mmCIF file with all atom_site columns, C-alpha atoms in Angstrom:
data_model
loop_
_atom_site.group_PDB
_atom_site.id
_atom_site.type_symbol
_atom_site.label_atom_id
_atom_site.label_alt_id
_atom_site.label_comp_id
_atom_site.label_asym_id
_atom_site.label_entity_id
_atom_site.label_seq_id
_atom_site.pdbx_PDB_ins_code
_atom_site.Cartn_x
_atom_site.Cartn_y
_atom_site.Cartn_z
_atom_site.occupancy
_atom_site.B_iso_or_equiv
_atom_site.pdbx_formal_charge
_atom_site.auth_seq_id
_atom_site.auth_comp_id
_atom_site.auth_asym_id
_atom_site.auth_atom_id
_atom_site.pdbx_PDB_model_num
ATOM 1  C CA . UNK Z 1 1  ? -23.715 40.043 5.325   1.00 93.00 ? 1427 UNK Z CA 1
ATOM 2  C CA . UNK Z 1 2  ? -22.036 38.306 2.385   1.00 95.00 ? 1428 UNK Z CA 1
ATOM 3  C CA . UNK Z 1 3  ? -20.875 41.141 0.128   1.00 95.00 ? 1429 UNK Z CA 1
ATOM 4  C CA . UNK Z 1 4  ? -20.814 39.333 -3.244  1.00 94.00 ? 1430 UNK Z CA 1
ATOM 5  C CA . UNK Z 1 5  ? -24.612 38.968 -3.285  1.00 94.00 ? 1431 UNK Z CA 1
ATOM 6  C CA . UNK Z 1 6  ? -25.554 41.295 -0.361  1.00 92.00 ? 1432 UNK Z CA 1
ATOM 7  C CA . UNK Z 1 7  ? -27.133 38.311 1.424   1.00 92.00 ? 1433 UNK Z CA 1
ATOM 8  C CA . UNK Z 1 8  ? -27.911 39.080 5.056   1.00 94.00 ? 1434 UNK Z CA 1
ATOM 9  C CA . UNK Z 1 9  ? -26.955 36.017 7.069   1.00 95.00 ? 1435 UNK Z CA 1
ATOM 10 C CA . UNK Z 1 10 ? -28.149 37.047 10.523  1.00 94.00 ? 1436 UNK Z CA 1
ATOM 11 C CA . UNK Z 1 11 ? -29.230 39.894 12.743  1.00 91.00 ? 1437 UNK Z CA 1
ATOM 12 C CA . UNK Z 1 12 ? -28.987 39.437 16.465  1.00 86.00 ? 1438 UNK Z CA 1
ATOM 13 C CA . UNK Z 1 13 ? -29.866 35.825 17.197  1.00 88.00 ? 1439 UNK Z CA 1
ATOM 14 C CA . UNK Z 1 14 ? -32.120 35.518 14.128  1.00 92.00 ? 1440 UNK Z CA 1
ATOM 15 C CA . UNK Z 1 15 ? -30.759 33.643 11.098  1.00 95.00 ? 1441 UNK Z CA 1
ATOM 16 C CA . UNK Z 1 16 ? -31.835 34.715 7.600   1.00 95.00 ? 1442 UNK Z CA 1
ATOM 17 C CA . UNK Z 1 17 ? -30.178 31.728 5.963   1.00 94.00 ? 1443 UNK Z CA 1
ATOM 18 C CA . UNK Z 1 18 ? -31.305 28.119 5.849   1.00 94.00 ? 1444 UNK Z CA 1
ATOM 19 C CA . UNK Z 1 19 ? -27.651 27.054 5.523   1.00 95.00 ? 1445 UNK Z CA 1
ATOM 20 C CA . UNK Z 1 20 ? -27.053 25.120 8.747   1.00 96.00 ? 1446 UNK Z CA 1
ATOM 21 C CA . UNK Z 1 21 ? -23.281 25.524 8.424   1.00 97.00 ? 1447 UNK Z CA 1
ATOM 22 C CA . UNK Z 1 22 ? -23.672 29.060 9.846   1.00 96.00 ? 1448 UNK Z CA 1
ATOM 23 C CA . UNK Z 1 23 ? -23.935 29.532 13.620  1.00 95.00 ? 1449 UNK Z CA 1
ATOM 24 C CA . UNK Z 1 24 ? -24.133 32.558 15.894  1.00 93.00 ? 1450 UNK Z CA 1
ATOM 25 C CA . UNK Z 1 25 ? -21.980 32.578 19.013  1.00 93.00 ? 1451 UNK Z CA 1
ATOM 26 C CA . UNK Z 1 26 ? -23.064 35.173 21.590  1.00 91.00 ? 1452 UNK Z CA 1
ATOM 27 C CA . UNK Z 1 27 ? -21.780 34.525 25.119  1.00 88.00 ? 1453 UNK Z CA 1
ATOM 28 C CA . UNK Z 1 28 ? -24.102 35.602 27.956  1.00 85.00 ? 1454 UNK Z CA 1
ATOM 29 C CA . UNK Z 1 29 ? -21.162 37.002 29.930  1.00 85.00 ? 1455 UNK Z CA 1
ATOM 30 C CA . UNK Z 1 30 ? -20.204 39.439 27.137  1.00 87.00 ? 1456 UNK Z CA 1
ATOM 31 C CA . UNK Z 1 31 ? -23.237 41.133 25.537  1.00 82.00 ? 1457 UNK Z CA 1
ATOM 32 C CA . UNK Z 1 32 ? -21.027 43.068 23.096  1.00 82.00 ? 1458 UNK Z CA 1
ATOM 33 C CA . UNK Z 1 33 ? -19.372 39.940 21.675  1.00 87.00 ? 1459 UNK Z CA 1
ATOM 34 C CA . UNK Z 1 34 ? -20.831 38.325 18.552  1.00 88.00 ? 1460 UNK Z CA 1
ATOM 35 C CA . UNK Z 1 35 ? -19.209 35.689 16.351  1.00 91.00 ? 1461 UNK Z CA 1
ATOM 36 C CA . UNK Z 1 36 ? -20.502 34.232 13.109  1.00 92.00 ? 1462 UNK Z CA 1
ATOM 37 C CA . UNK Z 1 37 ? -19.135 30.728 12.606  1.00 95.00 ? 1463 UNK Z CA 1
ATOM 38 C CA . UNK Z 1 38 ? -19.110 28.856 9.295   1.00 96.00 ? 1464 UNK Z CA 1
ATOM 39 C CA . UNK Z 1 39 ? -18.444 25.130 9.531   1.00 95.00 ? 1465 UNK Z CA 1
ATOM 40 C CA . UNK Z 1 40 ? -17.175 23.076 6.584   1.00 94.00 ? 1466 UNK Z CA 1
ATOM 41 C CA . UNK Z 1 41 ? -16.430 26.092 4.399   1.00 95.00 ? 1467 UNK Z CA 1
ATOM 42 C CA . UNK Z 1 42 ? -16.424 25.463 0.659   1.00 94.00 ? 1468 UNK Z CA 1
ATOM 43 C CA . UNK Z 1 43 ? -14.526 27.208 -2.127  1.00 93.00 ? 1469 UNK Z CA 1
ATOM 44 C CA . UNK Z 1 44 ? -17.747 28.957 -3.190  1.00 93.00 ? 1470 UNK Z CA 1
ATOM 45 C CA . UNK Z 1 45 ? -17.982 30.523 0.298   1.00 96.00 ? 1471 UNK Z CA 1
ATOM 46 C CA . UNK Z 1 46 ? -14.835 32.558 -0.340  1.00 95.00 ? 1472 UNK Z CA 1
ATOM 47 C CA . UNK Z 1 47 ? -15.203 36.296 -0.394  1.00 96.00 ? 1473 UNK Z CA 1
ATOM 48 C CA . UNK Z 1 48 ? -15.852 39.354 1.694   1.00 97.00 ? 1474 UNK Z CA 1
ATOM 49 C CA . UNK Z 1 49 ? -18.203 39.202 4.692   1.00 96.00 ? 1475 UNK Z CA 1
ATOM 50 C CA . UNK Z 1 50 ? -19.237 42.248 6.675   1.00 95.00 ? 1476 UNK Z CA 1
ATOM 51 C CA . UNK Z 1 51 ? -20.454 42.781 10.236  1.00 93.00 ? 1477 UNK Z CA 1
ATOM 52 C CA . UNK Z 1 52 ? -22.483 45.980 10.704  1.00 90.00 ? 1478 UNK Z CA 1
ATOM 53 C CA . UNK Z 1 53 ? -23.688 47.828 13.801  1.00 87.00 ? 1479 UNK Z CA 1
ATOM 54 C CA . UNK Z 1 54 ? -26.614 50.213 13.400  1.00 85.00 ? 1480 UNK Z CA 1
ATOM 55 C CA . UNK Z 1 55 ? -25.079 53.320 14.950  1.00 87.00 ? 1481 UNK Z CA 1
ATOM 56 C CA . UNK Z 1 56 ? -24.687 56.863 13.658  1.00 89.00 ? 1482 UNK Z CA 1
ATOM 57 C CA . UNK Z 1 57 ? -22.332 56.734 11.890  1.00 91.00 ? 1483 UNK Z CA 1
ATOM 58 C CA . UNK Z 1 58 ? -22.677 53.060 10.961  1.00 88.00 ? 1484 UNK Z CA 1
ATOM 59 C CA . UNK Z 1 59 ? -19.860 50.849 12.200  1.00 92.00 ? 1485 UNK Z CA 1
ATOM 60 C CA . UNK Z 1 60 ? -18.717 47.906 10.128  1.00 93.00 ? 1486 UNK Z CA 1
ATOM 61 C CA . UNK Z 1 61 ? -15.932 45.368 9.967   1.00 93.00 ? 1487 UNK Z CA 1
ATOM 62 C CA . UNK Z 1 62 ? -15.082 43.431 6.837   1.00 95.00 ? 1488 UNK Z CA 1
ATOM 63 C CA . UNK Z 1 63 ? -13.451 40.004 6.796   1.00 95.00 ? 1489 UNK Z CA 1
ATOM 64 C CA . UNK Z 1 64 ? -12.060 38.262 3.728   1.00 97.00 ? 1490 UNK Z CA 1
ATOM 65 C CA . UNK Z 1 65 ? -12.695 34.521 3.887   1.00 96.00 ? 1491 UNK Z CA 1
ATOM 66 C CA . UNK Z 1 66 ? -10.204 32.390 1.989   1.00 95.00 ? 1492 UNK Z CA 1
ATOM 67 C CA . UNK Z 1 67 ? -10.775 28.637 1.824   1.00 93.00 ? 1493 UNK Z CA 1
ATOM 68 C CA . UNK Z 1 68 ? -7.708  26.409 1.616   1.00 89.00 ? 1494 UNK Z CA 1
ATOM 69 C CA . UNK Z 1 69 ? -7.847  22.820 0.535   1.00 77.00 ? 1495 UNK Z CA 1
ATOM 70 C CA . UNK Z 1 70 ? -8.905  20.938 -2.562  1.00 67.00 ? 1496 UNK Z CA 1
ATOM 71 C CA . UNK Z 1 71 ? -9.010  22.997 -5.719  1.00 61.00 ? 1497 UNK Z CA 1
ATOM 72 C CA . UNK Z 1 72 ? -11.879 23.025 -8.211  1.00 60.00 ? 1498 UNK Z CA 1
ATOM 73 C CA . UNK Z 1 73 ? -11.133 21.039 -11.363 1.00 54.00 ? 1499 UNK Z CA 1
#
């Protein structure tokens, strides 16, 4: 989930975004391992992203994405 607009990006192998820069990596040999990959990140992608697991209590991990490179003018 992208926190700034509460946009759900994916759940399991299902993508909720049409943005093809996002990809899910889920190796068959490790069913507990999930990675959300963003290719060609842009400055507007910066912000807090959150991975959630539907347990009781809910588990979550937040990641702050910072994009380095060309600055906006």
